[in-house]
Short mmCIF file of C-alpha atoms in Angstrom, two decimals:
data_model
loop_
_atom_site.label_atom_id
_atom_site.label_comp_id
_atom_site.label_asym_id
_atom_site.label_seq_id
_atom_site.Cartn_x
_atom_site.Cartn_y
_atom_site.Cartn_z
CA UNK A 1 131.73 111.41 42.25
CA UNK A 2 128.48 109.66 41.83
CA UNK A 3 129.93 107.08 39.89
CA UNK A 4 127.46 104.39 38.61
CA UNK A 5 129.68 101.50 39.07
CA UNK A 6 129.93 99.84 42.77
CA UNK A 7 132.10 101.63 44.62
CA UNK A 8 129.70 103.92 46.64
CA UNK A 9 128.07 100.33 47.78
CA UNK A 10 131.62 98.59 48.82
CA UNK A 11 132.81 102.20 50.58
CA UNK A 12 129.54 102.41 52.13
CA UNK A 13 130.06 98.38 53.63
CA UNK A 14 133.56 99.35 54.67
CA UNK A 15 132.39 102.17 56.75
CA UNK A 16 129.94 100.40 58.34
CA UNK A 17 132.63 98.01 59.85
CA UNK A 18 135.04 100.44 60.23
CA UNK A 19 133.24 103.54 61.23
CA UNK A 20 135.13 105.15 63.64
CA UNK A 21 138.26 105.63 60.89
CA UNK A 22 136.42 106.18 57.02
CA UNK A 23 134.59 109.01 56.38
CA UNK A 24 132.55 108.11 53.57
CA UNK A 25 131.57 111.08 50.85
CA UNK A 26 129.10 110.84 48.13
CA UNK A 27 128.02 114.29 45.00
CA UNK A 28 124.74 114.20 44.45
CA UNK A 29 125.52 114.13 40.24
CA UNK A 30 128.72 113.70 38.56
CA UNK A 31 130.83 117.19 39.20
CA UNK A 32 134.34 115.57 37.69
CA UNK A 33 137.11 114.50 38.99
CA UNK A 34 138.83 118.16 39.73
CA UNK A 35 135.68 119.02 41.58
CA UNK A 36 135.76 115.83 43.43
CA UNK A 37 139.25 115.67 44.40
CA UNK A 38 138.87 119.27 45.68
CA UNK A 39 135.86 118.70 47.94
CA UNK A 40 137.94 115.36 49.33
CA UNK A 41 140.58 117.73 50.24
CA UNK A 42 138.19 120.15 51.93
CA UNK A 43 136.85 116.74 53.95
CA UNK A 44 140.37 115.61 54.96
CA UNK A 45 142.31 116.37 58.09
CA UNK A 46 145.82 114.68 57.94
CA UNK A 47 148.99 116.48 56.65
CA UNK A 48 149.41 114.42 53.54
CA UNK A 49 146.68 113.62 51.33
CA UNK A 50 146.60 110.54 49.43
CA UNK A 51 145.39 109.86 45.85
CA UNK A 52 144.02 106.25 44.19
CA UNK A 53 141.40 105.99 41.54
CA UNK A 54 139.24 103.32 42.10
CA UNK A 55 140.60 101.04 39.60
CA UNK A 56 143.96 100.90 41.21
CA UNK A 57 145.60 99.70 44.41
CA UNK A 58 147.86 99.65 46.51
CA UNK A 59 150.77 97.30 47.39
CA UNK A 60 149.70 95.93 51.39
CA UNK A 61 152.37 98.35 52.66
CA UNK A 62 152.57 101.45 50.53
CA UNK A 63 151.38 103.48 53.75
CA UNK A 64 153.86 101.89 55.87
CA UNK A 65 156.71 102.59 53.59
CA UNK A 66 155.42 106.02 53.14
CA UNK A 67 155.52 106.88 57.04
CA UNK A 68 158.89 105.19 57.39
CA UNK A 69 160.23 107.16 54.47
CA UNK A 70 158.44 110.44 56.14
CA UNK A 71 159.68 110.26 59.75
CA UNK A 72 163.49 109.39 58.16
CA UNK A 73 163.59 112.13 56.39
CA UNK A 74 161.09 115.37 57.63
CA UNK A 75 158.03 116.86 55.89
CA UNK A 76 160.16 119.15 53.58
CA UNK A 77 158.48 117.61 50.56
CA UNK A 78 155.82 119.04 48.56
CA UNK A 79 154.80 115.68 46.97
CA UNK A 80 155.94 111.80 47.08
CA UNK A 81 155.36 109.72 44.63
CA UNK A 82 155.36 105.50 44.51
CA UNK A 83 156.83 103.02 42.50
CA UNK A 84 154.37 102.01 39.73
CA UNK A 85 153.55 98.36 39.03
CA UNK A 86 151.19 98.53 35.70
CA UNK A 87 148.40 95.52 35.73
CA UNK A 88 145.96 94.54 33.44
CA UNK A 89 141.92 94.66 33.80
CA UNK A 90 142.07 91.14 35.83
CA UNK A 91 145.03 92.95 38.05
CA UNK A 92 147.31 90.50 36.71
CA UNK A 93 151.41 92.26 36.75
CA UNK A 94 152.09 93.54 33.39
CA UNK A 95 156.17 92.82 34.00
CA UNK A 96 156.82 94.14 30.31
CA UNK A 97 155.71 97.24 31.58
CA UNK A 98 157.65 97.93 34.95
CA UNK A 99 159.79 100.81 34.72
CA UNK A 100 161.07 101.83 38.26
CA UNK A 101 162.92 104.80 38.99
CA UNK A 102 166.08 104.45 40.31
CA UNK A 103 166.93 108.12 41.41
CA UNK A 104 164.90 108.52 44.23
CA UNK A 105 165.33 112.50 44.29
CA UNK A 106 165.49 114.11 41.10
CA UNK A 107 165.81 117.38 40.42
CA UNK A 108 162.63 119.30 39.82
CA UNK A 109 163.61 120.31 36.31
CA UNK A 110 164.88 117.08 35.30
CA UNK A 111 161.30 115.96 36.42
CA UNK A 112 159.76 119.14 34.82
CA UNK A 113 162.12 118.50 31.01
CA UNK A 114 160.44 114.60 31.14
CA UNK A 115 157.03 116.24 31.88
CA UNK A 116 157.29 117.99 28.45
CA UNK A 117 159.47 116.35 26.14
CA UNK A 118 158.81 112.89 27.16
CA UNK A 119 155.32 112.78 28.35
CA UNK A 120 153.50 112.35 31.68
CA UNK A 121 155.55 109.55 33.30
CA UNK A 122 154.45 110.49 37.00
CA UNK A 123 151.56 109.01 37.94
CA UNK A 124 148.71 110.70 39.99
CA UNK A 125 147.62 107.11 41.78
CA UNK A 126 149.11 106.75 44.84
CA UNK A 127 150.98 110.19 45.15
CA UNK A 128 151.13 111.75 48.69
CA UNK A 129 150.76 115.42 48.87
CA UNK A 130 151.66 116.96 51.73
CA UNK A 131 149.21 119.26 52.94
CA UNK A 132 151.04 122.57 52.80
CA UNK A 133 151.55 122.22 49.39
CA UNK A 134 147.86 121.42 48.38
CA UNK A 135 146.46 124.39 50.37
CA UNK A 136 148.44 126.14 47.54
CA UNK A 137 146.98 124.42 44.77
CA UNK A 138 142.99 123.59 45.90
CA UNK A 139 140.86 124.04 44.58
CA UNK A 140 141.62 122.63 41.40
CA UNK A 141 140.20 124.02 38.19
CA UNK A 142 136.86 122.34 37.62
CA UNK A 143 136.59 123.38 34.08
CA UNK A 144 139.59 120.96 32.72
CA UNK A 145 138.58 117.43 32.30
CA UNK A 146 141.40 116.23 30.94
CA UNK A 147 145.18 115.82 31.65
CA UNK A 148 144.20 117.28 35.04
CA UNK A 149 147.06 115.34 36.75
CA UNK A 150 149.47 116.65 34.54
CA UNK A 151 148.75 120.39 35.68
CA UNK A 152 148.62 119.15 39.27
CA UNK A 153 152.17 117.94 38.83
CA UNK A 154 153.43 120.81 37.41
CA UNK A 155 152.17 122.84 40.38
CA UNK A 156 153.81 120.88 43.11
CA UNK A 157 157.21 120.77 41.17
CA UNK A 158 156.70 124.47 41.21
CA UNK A 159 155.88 124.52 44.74
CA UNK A 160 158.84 122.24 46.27
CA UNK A 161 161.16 118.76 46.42
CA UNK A 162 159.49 115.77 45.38
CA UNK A 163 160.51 112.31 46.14
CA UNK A 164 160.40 108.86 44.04
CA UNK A 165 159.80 106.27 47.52
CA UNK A 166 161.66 103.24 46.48
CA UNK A 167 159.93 100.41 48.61
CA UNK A 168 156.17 102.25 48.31
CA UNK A 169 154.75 100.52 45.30
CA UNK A 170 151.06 100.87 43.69
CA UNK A 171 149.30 98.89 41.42
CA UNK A 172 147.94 101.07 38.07
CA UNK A 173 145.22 99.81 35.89
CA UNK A 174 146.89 100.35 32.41
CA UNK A 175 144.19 102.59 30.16
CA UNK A 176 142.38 100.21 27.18
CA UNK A 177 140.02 101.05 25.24
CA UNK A 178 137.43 98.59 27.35
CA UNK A 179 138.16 99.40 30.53
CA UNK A 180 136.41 102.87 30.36
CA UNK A 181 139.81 104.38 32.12
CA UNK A 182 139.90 108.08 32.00
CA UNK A 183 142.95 107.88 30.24
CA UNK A 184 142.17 104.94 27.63
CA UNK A 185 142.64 106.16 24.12
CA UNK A 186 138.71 106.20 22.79
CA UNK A 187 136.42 108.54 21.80
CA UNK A 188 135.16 109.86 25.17
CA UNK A 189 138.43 110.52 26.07
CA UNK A 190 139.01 113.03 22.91
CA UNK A 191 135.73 114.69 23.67
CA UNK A 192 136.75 115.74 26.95
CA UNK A 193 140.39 116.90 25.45
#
């Protein structure tokens, strides 16, 4: 998204190793992250579409465990998402924090009565869409700035079964206000609400 920090500049040195497999897309100004995320899509060929921001990782075989978990059981879900291990700025474990799910395959309106009366516990970083349920959904509304994941999970729940993958784990920055996180409680944050 024409961010000014270095990720176009590590991407770009990937793909010049790599070339044959990373496709490497750059806006020419900052269009937002629904904007973004919706011209990725257009860009993308597989069926499932993968989400991290650039602040968060994944665990060395989140994609492995994701195949595994999609040739066991069929493509009949809408949307998968990981286990989440929260780290600090220095991507140190925050183990206070950990919080995995144990059900792997909710109900959608037990996910749906969380979503509302508990808060937005599902997190958009590492969550695998399959590809028949974005075509439903992109492109996503480039006029809201804010909480955009939370409307993109409501969609999918709408859409089909999701799926919590027990051994697929990411890594989530935890939103401070000095890490500049979309999320992080400051001021820029509320002007975009």
């Amino acid at each position: 998204d024409n961010s000014q920090d270095k990720t176009a500049e590590k991407i770009s040195n990937i793909s010049n190793i790599s070339n044959k497999k990373l496709f490497f897309f750059q806006n020419k100004f900052n269009k937002g992250l629904n904007s973004t995320i919706s011209e990725a899509f257009n860009h993308s060929h597989g069926d499932y579409c993968a989400f991290l921001g650039s602040d968060d990782f994944f665990d060395p075989h989140y994609l492995e465990e994701l195949v595994k978990f999609i040739n066991l059981n069929g493509g009949d879900f809408s949307v998968f998402y990981p286990q989440i291990i929260p780290v600090d700025d220095n991507g140190e474990i925050l183990k206070d924090k950990i919080n995995f799910r144990k059900e792997p395959y909710p109900t959608n309106n037990e996910i749906l009565k969380e979503l509302f009366l508990h808060g937005n516990g599902l997190a958009s970083t590492g969550m695998i869409i399959n590809r028949k349920a974005a075509k439903k959904i992109f492109p996503l509304d480039a006029g809201i700035h804010q909480h955009q994941d939370f409307i993109m999970h409501i969609q999918l729940l709408l859409l089909g079964r999701c799926a919590f993958l027990k051994e697929a784990k990411t890594c989530y920055r935890v939103p401070t206000d000095n890490n500049g996180h979309m999320s992080s409680n400051c001021v820029k944050a509320y002007k975009r609400i």
